[in-house]
mmCIF file of C-alpha atoms in Angstrom:
data_model
loop_
_atom_site.group_PDB
_atom_site.id
_atom_site.type_symbol
_atom_site.label_atom_id
_atom_site.label_comp_id
_atom_site.label_asym_id
_atom_site.label_seq_id
_atom_site.Cartn_x
_atom_site.Cartn_y
_atom_site.Cartn_z
ATOM 1 C CA UNK A 1335 -36.740 159.334 97.728
ATOM 2 C CA UNK A 1336 -33.184 158.846 95.282
ATOM 3 C CA UNK A 1337 -30.985 161.605 94.418
ATOM 4 C CA UNK A 1338 -29.330 162.040 91.176
ATOM 5 C CA UNK A 1339 -26.191 164.396 90.972
ATOM 6 C CA UNK A 1340 -24.820 165.244 87.245
ATOM 7 C CA UNK A 1341 -20.788 165.665 87.231
ATOM 8 C CA UNK A 1342 -19.841 169.131 85.015
ATOM 9 C CA UNK A 1343 -23.258 170.287 85.960
ATOM 10 C CA UNK A 1344 -24.444 171.953 88.701
ATOM 11 C CA UNK A 1345 -27.239 174.183 87.617
ATOM 12 C CA UNK A 1346 -29.474 171.181 88.212
ATOM 13 C CA UNK A 1347 -30.247 168.112 89.143
ATOM 14 C CA UNK A 1348 -33.235 165.333 89.425
ATOM 15 C CA UNK A 1349 -35.396 164.245 92.596
ATOM 16 C CA UNK A 1350 -37.444 161.165 92.018
ATOM 17 C CA UNK A 1351 -40.601 161.512 94.123
ATOM 18 C CA UNK A 1352 -43.814 159.428 94.441
ATOM 19 C CA UNK A 1353 -43.015 158.561 90.666
ATOM 20 C CA UNK A 1354 -42.738 161.611 89.196
ATOM 21 C CA UNK A 1355 -39.360 163.586 88.521
ATOM 22 C CA UNK A 1356 -38.823 167.051 89.065
ATOM 23 C CA UNK A 1357 -35.954 169.564 88.306
ATOM 24 C CA UNK A 1358 -34.423 171.313 91.237
ATOM 25 C CA UNK A 1359 -31.995 174.541 91.194
ATOM 26 C CA UNK A 1360 -28.631 174.518 92.829
ATOM 27 C CA UNK A 1361 -29.407 176.067 96.077
ATOM 28 C CA UNK A 1362 -31.292 173.151 96.817
ATOM 29 C CA UNK A 1363 -28.918 170.476 96.195
ATOM 30 C CA UNK A 1364 -26.023 172.678 97.943
ATOM 31 C CA UNK A 1365 -29.050 172.117 101.168
ATOM 32 C CA UNK A 1366 -28.733 168.822 100.395
ATOM 33 C CA UNK A 1367 -25.043 168.075 100.014
ATOM 34 C CA UNK A 1368 -24.849 170.303 102.965
ATOM 35 C CA UNK A 1369 -27.062 167.981 104.754
ATOM 36 C CA UNK A 1370 -25.119 164.608 103.371
ATOM 37 C CA UNK A 1371 -21.786 165.712 104.645
ATOM 38 C CA UNK A 1372 -22.571 166.931 108.024
ATOM 39 C CA UNK A 1373 -24.275 162.909 108.420
ATOM 40 C CA UNK A 1374 -21.086 161.689 106.854
ATOM 41 C CA UNK A 1375 -19.061 164.040 109.694
ATOM 42 C CA UNK A 1376 -21.147 162.421 112.696
ATOM 43 C CA UNK A 1377 -20.808 159.310 111.867
ATOM 44 C CA UNK A 1378 -17.093 159.541 111.307
ATOM 45 C CA UNK A 1379 -16.882 161.643 114.428
ATOM 46 C CA UNK A 1380 -19.156 158.327 116.219
ATOM 47 C CA UNK A 1381 -16.326 155.992 115.058
ATOM 48 C CA UNK A 1382 -13.533 157.384 115.872
ATOM 49 C CA UNK A 1383 -14.765 157.635 119.455
ATOM 50 C CA UNK A 1384 -16.365 154.039 119.736
ATOM 51 C CA UNK A 1385 -14.340 152.087 122.304
ATOM 52 C CA UNK A 1386 -12.137 149.118 121.109
ATOM 53 C CA UNK A 1387 -15.159 146.744 122.099
ATOM 54 C CA UNK A 1388 -17.462 148.755 119.879
ATOM 55 C CA UNK A 1389 -15.779 147.668 116.548
ATOM 56 C CA UNK A 1390 -17.059 144.637 115.414
ATOM 57 C CA UNK A 1391 -14.289 142.183 115.467
ATOM 58 C CA UNK A 1392 -13.606 139.978 112.698
ATOM 59 C CA UNK A 1393 -15.686 137.395 111.112
ATOM 60 C CA UNK A 1394 -15.287 133.709 111.487
ATOM 61 C CA UNK A 1395 -13.318 131.837 114.034
ATOM 62 C CA UNK A 1396 -9.785 132.012 111.613
ATOM 63 C CA UNK A 1397 -10.246 135.584 111.908
ATOM 64 C CA UNK A 1398 -10.828 135.757 115.245
ATOM 65 C CA UNK A 1399 -8.012 133.687 115.951
ATOM 66 C CA UNK A 1400 -5.460 135.827 113.828
ATOM 67 C CA UNK A 1401 -6.954 139.011 116.243
ATOM 68 C CA UNK A 1402 -5.751 137.112 119.024
ATOM 69 C CA UNK A 1403 -2.200 136.183 117.417
ATOM 70 C CA UNK A 1404 -1.591 139.361 116.706
ATOM 71 C CA UNK A 1405 -1.574 140.760 120.416
ATOM 72 C CA UNK A 1406 1.705 141.872 121.708
ATOM 73 C CA UNK A 1407 1.859 139.411 123.673
ATOM 74 C CA UNK A 1408 0.887 136.759 121.902
ATOM 75 C CA UNK A 1409 3.460 137.552 119.087
ATOM 76 C CA UNK A 1410 6.443 135.499 120.951
ATOM 77 C CA UNK A 1411 5.730 131.237 122.043
ATOM 78 C CA UNK A 1412 4.636 131.522 125.293
ATOM 79 C CA UNK A 1413 7.703 129.195 126.903
ATOM 80 C CA UNK A 1414 10.832 130.414 124.698
ATOM 81 C CA UNK A 1415 9.965 133.726 123.668
ATOM 82 C CA UNK A 1416 10.547 132.267 119.864
ATOM 83 C CA UNK A 1417 8.455 135.337 117.335
ATOM 84 C CA UNK A 1418 5.918 134.485 114.855
ATOM 85 C CA UNK A 1419 3.891 131.021 116.952
ATOM 86 C CA UNK A 1420 1.781 129.486 114.518
ATOM 87 C CA UNK A 1421 0.756 126.899 117.236
ATOM 88 C CA UNK A 1422 -1.972 126.627 120.240
ATOM 89 C CA UNK A 1423 -2.043 124.776 123.478
ATOM 90 C CA UNK A 1424 -5.631 125.043 123.271
ATOM 91 C CA UNK A 1425 -5.569 123.056 127.432
ATOM 92 C CA UNK A 1426 -3.721 125.846 128.942
ATOM 93 C CA UNK A 1427 -4.389 129.328 126.672
ATOM 94 C CA UNK A 1428 -1.014 129.989 125.075
ATOM 95 C CA UNK A 1429 0.483 130.622 121.733
ATOM 96 C CA UNK A 1430 3.743 128.190 120.854
ATOM 97 C CA UNK A 1431 6.186 128.161 118.744
ATOM 98 C CA UNK A 1432 6.418 124.578 116.683
ATOM 99 C CA UNK A 1433 9.783 123.436 118.911
ATOM 100 C CA UNK A 1434 8.183 123.874 122.348
ATOM 101 C CA UNK A 1435 4.811 122.045 120.578
ATOM 102 C CA UNK A 1436 6.635 118.800 120.606
ATOM 103 C CA UNK A 1437 7.240 119.102 124.018
ATOM 104 C CA UNK A 1438 3.177 120.281 124.908
ATOM 105 C CA UNK A 1439 2.576 117.052 122.807
ATOM 106 C CA UNK A 1440 4.828 114.292 125.083
ATOM 107 C CA UNK A 1441 2.490 115.867 128.049
ATOM 108 C CA UNK A 1442 0.050 114.754 126.846
ATOM 109 C CA UNK A 1443 -3.515 115.799 125.646
ATOM 110 C CA UNK A 1444 -5.152 115.577 128.713
ATOM 111 C CA UNK A 1445 -2.282 118.470 129.883
ATOM 112 C CA UNK A 1446 -1.770 119.807 126.764
ATOM 113 C CA UNK A 1447 -3.908 119.892 123.419
ATOM 114 C CA UNK A 1448 -2.132 121.204 120.662
ATOM 115 C CA UNK A 1449 -3.512 122.705 117.559
ATOM 116 C CA UNK A 1450 -1.845 123.847 114.443
ATOM 117 C CA UNK A 1451 -3.277 128.182 113.715
ATOM 118 C CA UNK A 1452 -2.772 126.952 109.967
ATOM 119 C CA UNK A 1453 -3.439 123.566 109.876
ATOM 120 C CA UNK A 1454 -5.903 122.786 111.818
ATOM 121 C CA UNK A 1455 -9.741 123.828 111.145
ATOM 122 C CA UNK A 1456 -10.833 126.075 114.622
ATOM 123 C CA UNK A 1457 -14.458 126.281 115.346
ATOM 124 C CA UNK A 1458 -15.851 129.532 117.384
ATOM 125 C CA UNK A 1459 -16.425 127.393 120.414
ATOM 126 C CA UNK A 1460 -12.158 126.604 120.417
ATOM 127 C CA UNK A 1461 -11.747 130.648 119.315
ATOM 128 C CA UNK A 1462 -13.992 131.494 122.652
ATOM 129 C CA UNK A 1463 -12.084 129.234 125.021
ATOM 130 C CA UNK A 1464 -8.300 130.417 123.822
ATOM 131 C CA UNK A 1465 -9.796 134.011 124.313
ATOM 132 C CA UNK A 1466 -11.370 133.370 127.852
ATOM 133 C CA UNK A 1467 -7.990 132.030 129.351
ATOM 134 C CA UNK A 1468 -6.180 135.789 128.415
ATOM 135 C CA UNK A 1469 -3.622 134.623 125.791
ATOM 136 C CA UNK A 1470 -0.042 134.341 126.691
ATOM 137 C CA UNK A 1471 0.168 137.541 129.219
ATOM 138 C CA UNK A 1472 -2.654 136.099 131.511
ATOM 139 C CA UNK A 1473 -1.225 132.912 131.534
ATOM 140 C CA UNK A 1474 1.747 133.301 132.316
ATOM 141 C CA UNK A 1475 1.046 135.489 135.048
ATOM 142 C CA UNK A 1476 -0.166 131.980 136.623
ATOM 143 C CA UNK A 1477 2.277 129.525 135.482
ATOM 144 C CA UNK A 1478 5.086 131.646 136.223
ATOM 145 C CA UNK A 1479 3.851 133.441 139.241
ATOM 146 C CA UNK A 1480 7.022 132.484 141.513
ATOM 147 C CA UNK A 1481 9.381 131.937 138.717
ATOM 148 C CA UNK A 1482 13.177 132.294 140.450
ATOM 149 C CA UNK A 1483 14.627 135.687 139.698
ATOM 150 C CA UNK A 1484 17.437 132.979 139.135
ATOM 151 C CA UNK A 1485 16.004 131.244 137.036
ATOM 152 C CA UNK A 1486 16.473 131.433 132.586
ATOM 153 C CA UNK A 1487 13.673 130.376 130.459
ATOM 154 C CA UNK A 1488 14.482 128.714 127.492
ATOM 155 C CA UNK A 1489 15.108 131.076 124.376
ATOM 156 C CA UNK A 1490 15.000 130.609 121.207
ATOM 157 C CA UNK A 1491 17.420 128.656 120.213
ATOM 158 C CA UNK A 1492 17.566 126.476 123.701
ATOM 159 C CA UNK A 1493 18.005 122.377 123.238
ATOM 160 C CA UNK A 1494 15.333 120.190 124.016
ATOM 161 C CA UNK A 1495 16.481 119.176 127.241
ATOM 162 C CA UNK A 1496 16.201 122.697 128.559
ATOM 163 C CA UNK A 1497 12.698 122.910 126.643
ATOM 164 C CA UNK A 1498 11.856 119.851 128.010
ATOM 165 C CA UNK A 1499 12.884 120.657 131.784
ATOM 166 C CA UNK A 1500 10.799 124.057 132.378
ATOM 167 C CA UNK A 1501 7.663 123.244 130.061
ATOM 168 C CA UNK A 1502 7.134 120.329 132.224
ATOM 169 C CA UNK A 1503 7.767 121.924 135.674
ATOM 170 C CA UNK A 1504 5.921 124.635 133.984
ATOM 171 C CA UNK A 1505 2.747 123.059 133.161
ATOM 172 C CA UNK A 1506 2.806 119.431 134.572
ATOM 173 C CA UNK A 1507 4.039 119.621 137.976
ATOM 174 C CA UNK A 1508 2.920 123.390 138.109
ATOM 175 C CA UNK A 1509 6.560 124.790 140.657
ATOM 176 C CA UNK A 1510 6.103 128.311 139.573
ATOM 177 C CA UNK A 1511 2.600 128.521 139.793
ATOM 178 C CA UNK A 1512 0.079 130.669 141.750
ATOM 179 C CA UNK A 1513 -2.772 128.616 142.612
ATOM 180 C CA UNK A 1514 -4.675 130.078 145.780
ATOM 181 C CA UNK A 1515 -1.379 131.523 147.139
ATOM 182 C CA UNK A 1516 0.074 128.248 147.220
ATOM 183 C CA UNK A 1517 2.737 126.470 144.894
ATOM 184 C CA UNK A 1518 3.362 122.688 144.343
ATOM 185 C CA UNK A 1519 6.459 121.594 145.880
ATOM 186 C CA UNK A 1520 8.224 118.400 144.351
ATOM 187 C CA UNK A 1521 9.919 118.725 148.372
ATOM 188 C CA UNK A 1522 6.600 117.557 150.759
ATOM 189 C CA UNK A 1523 6.687 119.618 154.163
ATOM 190 C CA UNK A 1524 9.401 122.064 152.441
ATOM 191 C CA UNK A 1525 6.891 124.455 152.111
ATOM 192 C CA UNK A 1526 4.834 124.907 154.609
ATOM 193 C CA UNK A 1527 7.693 124.435 157.107
ATOM 194 C CA UNK A 1528 9.103 127.631 155.209
ATOM 195 C CA UNK A 1529 5.544 129.104 155.205
ATOM 196 C CA UNK A 1530 5.000 129.007 158.981
ATOM 197 C CA UNK A 1531 8.903 130.308 159.778
ATOM 198 C CA UNK A 1532 7.929 133.374 157.329
ATOM 199 C CA UNK A 1533 4.258 134.314 158.727
ATOM 200 C CA UNK A 1534 5.210 134.138 162.379
ATOM 201 C CA UNK A 1535 8.517 136.650 161.569
ATOM 202 C CA UNK A 1536 6.692 139.079 160.091
ATOM 203 C CA UNK A 1537 4.056 141.513 161.245
ATOM 204 C CA UNK A 1538 0.609 141.459 159.657
ATOM 205 C CA UNK A 1539 1.115 144.734 157.954
ATOM 206 C CA UNK A 1540 4.202 142.251 155.593
ATOM 207 C CA UNK A 1541 2.670 139.849 155.635
ATOM 208 C CA UNK A 1542 1.811 139.299 151.709
ATOM 209 C CA UNK A 1543 5.546 140.661 151.071
ATOM 210 C CA UNK A 1544 6.582 138.163 153.531
ATOM 211 C CA UNK A 1545 4.729 135.396 151.919
ATOM 212 C CA UNK A 1546 5.730 135.927 148.416
ATOM 213 C CA UNK A 1547 9.700 136.006 149.524
ATOM 214 C CA UNK A 1548 9.053 132.775 151.829
ATOM 215 C CA UNK A 1549 7.562 131.208 148.778
ATOM 216 C CA UNK A 1550 10.168 132.468 146.516
ATOM 217 C CA UNK A 1551 13.122 130.994 148.934
ATOM 218 C CA UNK A 1552 11.645 128.306 149.557
ATOM 219 C CA UNK A 1553 11.589 126.989 146.127
ATOM 220 C CA UNK A 1554 15.003 128.106 145.002
ATOM 221 C CA UNK A 1555 16.096 125.749 147.505
ATOM 222 C CA UNK A 1556 13.398 122.916 146.898
ATOM 223 C CA UNK A 1557 14.163 123.245 142.828
ATOM 224 C CA UNK A 1558 18.172 122.109 143.347
ATOM 225 C CA UNK A 1559 17.271 118.455 143.339
ATOM 226 C CA UNK A 1560 20.117 116.028 143.412
ATOM 227 C CA UNK A 1561 21.537 114.747 140.194
ATOM 228 C CA UNK A 1562 19.683 111.027 140.773
ATOM 229 C CA UNK A 1563 16.765 112.830 140.933
ATOM 230 C CA UNK A 1564 17.246 114.920 137.848
ATOM 231 C CA UNK A 1565 18.211 112.129 136.046
ATOM 232 C CA UNK A 1566 15.225 110.650 136.965
ATOM 233 C CA UNK A 1567 12.770 113.366 135.933
ATOM 234 C CA UNK A 1568 14.281 113.182 132.404
ATOM 235 C CA UNK A 1569 14.016 109.712 131.971
ATOM 236 C CA UNK A 1570 10.456 109.464 132.419
ATOM 237 C CA UNK A 1571 9.806 112.998 130.310
ATOM 238 C CA UNK A 1572 11.718 111.059 127.150
ATOM 239 C CA UNK A 1573 14.012 113.792 126.567
ATOM 240 C CA UNK A 1574 13.969 113.612 122.324
ATOM 241 C CA UNK A 1575 14.834 115.653 119.727
ATOM 242 C CA UNK A 1576 11.840 116.649 117.052
ATOM 243 C CA UNK A 1577 12.024 116.919 113.540
ATOM 244 C CA UNK A 1578 9.417 118.023 112.638
ATOM 245 C CA UNK A 1579 5.044 116.754 112.728
ATOM 246 C CA UNK A 1580 3.436 114.761 110.238
ATOM 247 C CA UNK A 1581 -0.056 114.701 109.897
ATOM 248 C CA UNK A 1582 -1.913 111.320 109.353
ATOM 249 C CA UNK A 1583 -5.176 110.925 108.214
ATOM 250 C CA UNK A 1584 -7.201 107.881 108.152
ATOM 251 C CA UNK A 1585 -9.260 107.585 105.473
ATOM 252 C CA UNK A 1586 -11.841 104.439 105.697
ATOM 253 C CA UNK A 1587 -11.177 101.057 106.706
ATOM 254 C CA UNK A 1588 -12.275 98.342 104.135
ATOM 255 C CA UNK A 1589 -14.085 94.834 104.646
ATOM 256 C CA UNK A 1590 -12.642 95.024 109.200
ATOM 257 C CA UNK A 1591 -13.146 91.766 110.968
ATOM 258 C CA UNK A 1592 -16.560 90.922 112.556
ATOM 259 C CA UNK A 1593 -16.458 91.373 116.158
ATOM 260 C CA UNK A 1594 -19.917 91.924 117.679
ATOM 261 C CA UNK A 1595 -21.757 88.740 115.851
ATOM 262 C CA UNK A 1596 -22.633 90.561 112.915
ATOM 263 C CA UNK A 1597 -20.394 93.961 112.538
ATOM 264 C CA UNK A 1598 -17.945 95.456 114.886
ATOM 265 C CA UNK A 1599 -17.648 99.154 116.459
ATOM 266 C CA UNK A 1600 -14.256 100.023 115.088
ATOM 267 C CA UNK A 1601 -11.570 102.728 116.392
ATOM 268 C CA UNK A 1602 -8.321 103.234 115.288
ATOM 269 C CA UNK A 1603 -5.135 104.063 117.800
ATOM 270 C CA UNK A 1604 -1.977 106.103 116.039
ATOM 271 C CA UNK A 1605 1.113 105.503 118.467
ATOM 272 C CA UNK A 1606 4.766 106.789 117.468
ATOM 273 C CA UNK A 1607 7.141 106.664 120.544
ATOM 274 C CA UNK A 1608 5.453 108.036 123.504
ATOM 275 C CA UNK A 1609 2.393 109.507 121.870
ATOM 276 C CA UNK A 1610 -1.110 108.455 121.187
ATOM 277 C CA UNK A 1611 -4.024 108.907 119.631
ATOM 278 C CA UNK A 1612 -7.814 108.134 118.648
ATOM 279 C CA UNK A 1613 -10.229 108.505 115.999
ATOM 280 C CA UNK A 1614 -13.594 108.501 117.110
ATOM 281 C CA UNK A 1615 -15.849 105.235 117.171
ATOM 282 C CA UNK A 1616 -18.124 104.427 114.270
ATOM 283 C CA UNK A 1617 -21.190 102.165 115.358
ATOM 284 C CA UNK A 1618 -21.605 99.279 113.467
ATOM 285 C CA UNK A 1619 -19.930 99.246 110.702
ATOM 286 C CA UNK A 1620 -18.083 97.058 108.769
ATOM 287 C CA UNK A 1621 -16.500 99.496 106.180
ATOM 288 C CA UNK A 1622 -15.692 102.969 108.435
ATOM 289 C CA UNK A 1623 -15.218 106.173 106.935
ATOM 290 C CA UNK A 1624 -13.136 108.376 109.459
ATOM 291 C CA UNK A 1625 -12.084 111.315 106.831
ATOM 292 C CA UNK A 1626 -10.396 111.788 110.895
ATOM 293 C CA UNK A 1627 -7.127 113.932 110.322
ATOM 294 C CA UNK A 1628 -4.281 113.710 113.813
ATOM 295 C CA UNK A 1629 -1.022 114.673 114.022
ATOM 296 C CA UNK A 1630 1.676 113.371 116.116
ATOM 297 C CA UNK A 1631 5.746 115.311 116.913
ATOM 298 C CA UNK A 1632 8.291 112.954 114.932
ATOM 299 C CA UNK A 1633 10.754 112.166 117.109
ATOM 300 C CA UNK A 1634 14.565 111.984 116.317
ATOM 301 C CA UNK A 1635 16.004 108.588 115.909
ATOM 302 C CA UNK A 1636 12.325 108.630 113.414
ATOM 303 C CA UNK A 1637 10.360 105.401 115.241
ATOM 304 C CA UNK A 1638 7.739 103.874 112.797
ATOM 305 C CA UNK A 1639 4.303 104.752 113.155
ATOM 306 C CA UNK A 1640 2.111 102.159 114.461
ATOM 307 C CA UNK A 1641 -1.515 101.396 113.720
ATOM 308 C CA UNK A 1642 -4.238 99.258 115.809
ATOM 309 C CA UNK A 1643 -8.068 98.970 115.096
ATOM 310 C CA UNK A 1644 -9.938 98.070 117.628
ATOM 311 C CA UNK A 1645 -14.002 97.339 118.523
ATOM 312 C CA UNK A 1646 -15.723 99.353 120.879
ATOM 313 C CA UNK A 1647 -17.171 96.767 124.037
ATOM 314 C CA UNK A 1648 -19.552 98.594 126.213
ATOM 315 C CA UNK A 1649 -19.438 95.749 129.258
ATOM 316 C CA UNK A 1650 -15.862 94.412 128.005
ATOM 317 C CA UNK A 1651 -12.494 94.450 127.427
ATOM 318 C CA UNK A 1652 -12.356 95.953 123.259
ATOM 319 C CA UNK A 1653 -11.705 93.351 120.712
ATOM 320 C CA UNK A 1654 -8.722 93.822 118.541
ATOM 321 C CA UNK A 1655 -9.016 93.852 114.759
ATOM 322 C CA UNK A 1656 -5.612 94.222 113.475
ATOM 323 C CA UNK A 1657 -2.573 96.530 113.547
ATOM 324 C CA UNK A 1658 -0.026 97.510 110.721
ATOM 325 C CA UNK A 1659 3.289 99.393 110.685
ATOM 326 C CA UNK A 1660 4.739 102.041 108.592
ATOM 327 C CA UNK A 1661 8.249 103.169 108.128
ATOM 328 C CA UNK A 1662 7.849 107.202 107.905
ATOM 329 C CA UNK A 1663 11.504 107.663 106.739
ATOM 330 C CA UNK A 1664 11.399 108.076 103.278
ATOM 331 C CA UNK A 1665 8.563 110.385 103.818
ATOM 332 C CA UNK A 1666 10.406 112.812 106.368
ATOM 333 C CA UNK A 1667 13.568 112.552 103.767
ATOM 334 C CA UNK A 1668 11.413 113.744 100.794
ATOM 335 C CA UNK A 1669 9.820 116.737 103.420
ATOM 336 C CA UNK A 1670 13.091 117.567 104.175
ATOM 337 C CA UNK A 1671 14.762 117.510 100.473
ATOM 338 C CA UNK A 1672 11.756 119.850 99.207
ATOM 339 C CA UNK A 1673 11.372 121.481 102.169
ATOM 340 C CA UNK A 1674 12.236 124.900 100.502
ATOM 341 C CA UNK A 1675 11.128 124.007 96.596
ATOM 342 C CA UNK A 1676 8.953 126.156 94.559
ATOM 343 C CA UNK A 1677 7.575 123.680 92.297
ATOM 344 C CA UNK A 1678 3.915 124.307 91.628
ATOM 345 C CA UNK A 1679 3.243 121.431 89.515
ATOM 346 C CA UNK A 1680 2.113 118.142 91.497
ATOM 347 C CA UNK A 1681 4.974 115.854 91.177
ATOM 348 C CA UNK A 1682 6.050 112.268 91.935
ATOM 349 C CA UNK A 1683 8.648 112.273 94.554
ATOM 350 C CA UNK A 1684 8.928 108.050 94.980
ATOM 351 C CA UNK A 1685 7.354 105.039 95.080
ATOM 352 C CA UNK A 1686 7.162 102.072 97.860
ATOM 353 C CA UNK A 1687 6.494 99.329 95.603
ATOM 354 C CA UNK A 1688 3.609 96.547 97.190
ATOM 355 C CA UNK A 1689 4.937 93.282 98.024
ATOM 356 C CA UNK A 1690 4.970 90.064 99.992
ATOM 357 C CA UNK A 1691 7.377 91.236 102.303
ATOM 358 C CA UNK A 1692 5.702 94.320 103.290
ATOM 359 C CA UNK A 1693 1.384 95.068 104.081
ATOM 360 C CA UNK A 1694 0.756 97.475 101.368
ATOM 361 C CA UNK A 1695 -2.129 96.311 98.999
ATOM 362 C CA UNK A 1696 -1.084 98.585 96.133
ATOM 363 C CA UNK A 1697 1.873 100.632 95.819
ATOM 364 C CA UNK A 1698 2.142 104.006 97.466
ATOM 365 C CA UNK A 1699 3.256 106.862 96.362
ATOM 366 C CA UNK A 1700 5.351 110.036 97.838
ATOM 367 C CA UNK A 1701 4.178 113.106 95.636
ATOM 368 C CA UNK A 1702 4.637 116.628 96.267
ATOM 369 C CA UNK A 1703 1.266 118.854 95.844
ATOM 370 C CA UNK A 1704 1.146 122.324 96.593
ATOM 371 C CA UNK A 1705 3.695 122.526 98.245
ATOM 372 C CA UNK A 1706 2.861 119.828 100.738
ATOM 373 C CA UNK A 1707 4.607 116.660 100.691
ATOM 374 C CA UNK A 1708 2.224 113.089 101.328
ATOM 375 C CA UNK A 1709 2.021 109.897 100.623
ATOM 376 C CA UNK A 1710 -0.984 107.569 99.692
ATOM 377 C CA UNK A 1711 -1.291 103.961 101.654
ATOM 378 C CA UNK A 1712 -3.760 101.747 101.830
ATOM 379 C CA UNK A 1713 -2.304 98.932 104.170
ATOM 380 C CA UNK A 1714 -3.555 95.436 105.055
ATOM 381 C CA UNK A 1715 -4.084 94.340 108.472
ATOM 382 C CA UNK A 1716 -1.625 92.315 110.349
ATOM 383 C CA UNK A 1717 -2.968 89.276 112.806
ATOM 384 C CA UNK A 1718 -6.096 89.218 111.976
ATOM 385 C CA UNK A 1719 -8.642 87.477 109.560
ATOM 386 C CA UNK A 1720 -9.259 90.318 106.939
ATOM 387 C CA UNK A 1721 -9.824 94.591 106.693
ATOM 388 C CA UNK A 1722 -7.881 96.584 105.218
ATOM 389 C CA UNK A 1723 -7.110 100.602 106.187
ATOM 390 C CA UNK A 1724 -6.281 103.412 103.231
ATOM 391 C CA UNK A 1725 -4.693 106.302 105.352
ATOM 392 C CA UNK A 1726 -2.901 109.622 103.786
ATOM 393 C CA UNK A 1727 -0.043 111.233 105.309
ATOM 394 C CA UNK A 1728 1.516 114.611 104.988
ATOM 395 C CA UNK A 1729 5.243 115.339 106.436
ATOM 396 C CA UNK A 1730 4.922 119.168 107.879
ATOM 397 C CA UNK A 1731 9.035 120.382 108.634
ATOM 398 C CA UNK A 1732 9.791 122.522 111.442
ATOM 399 C CA UNK A 1733 10.194 125.741 109.323
ATOM 400 C CA UNK A 1734 6.359 125.349 109.041
#
């Protein structure tokens, strides 16, 4: 049944029923309008009375990710409090700023796997994992449960040393966390002795309060290490300032060396400073196409980007299939120069000429395209009989 109304003429309407058109008077349609309005009122009331869990959430992983980011605690970096964080430690379940993300990367992906809210492609499974962790508020309650009252967390303007020291203690050493009522201490035996003393001196009714106080007191003593111990920790952490990030797209390999009788199972390892990333293995292919994007922090001073190609072996050590080294200083300089550029048209910023003195197969162009500074490179692999590697670099400044 289809109701048709005509603006400016309320004396009658048309009703289509069973293929026939009938004229109906004004009273009929006034009743119909009242019924429709009644249904609309009921639907509005139902919508207003629905709980937050009843509302359909944003569709797609990016929409759901933005919804998580809009939660109050997630609007600030979990470690230093910087507003509007655009990075995520997926393994830890926190939103972090770009400066803290560099420190997280230095811990290794086995501790903190870092992704960009905007630059990486997210799956529903990854968003589910992040959502299940509870966000910044829940994670900080766990990893900062016994943060001493006189201990100052890093601020948005804190140095890299302060960030690195805090983040390492918080996540890797877990010095501030509460795991089944215990806290990891770097001074063996000091915590257990304090616990015994605390529990024995308190009544059963005050046991929980005494335990918490004793743990906090134990930590306040334990974290005041000797200067030599602090220097040793900083040395192992490799305190560095980060200039930005570099996205490396491993596109393809061409005419790679044979390592398994007739073919090879190649993969690529990236190294920059103390950071290491690895592509997936492609089976039985001397011309593999990866199209795999990896991301590394750019430390200061800027080290070269090293690439190593290996053949995956099951029962023996992986075979080397060549290596190459790239100076990314020109790319970083170009990205800094055009960081705030409003140029919309693609333009060439520089050219790295191929010669006998470098490993370039052809000239490498640094270009500005849609606000992104990129460099396309085709490299001739070294210390191997043959093989080329095609990659694309993109420099991401700290402001992004």
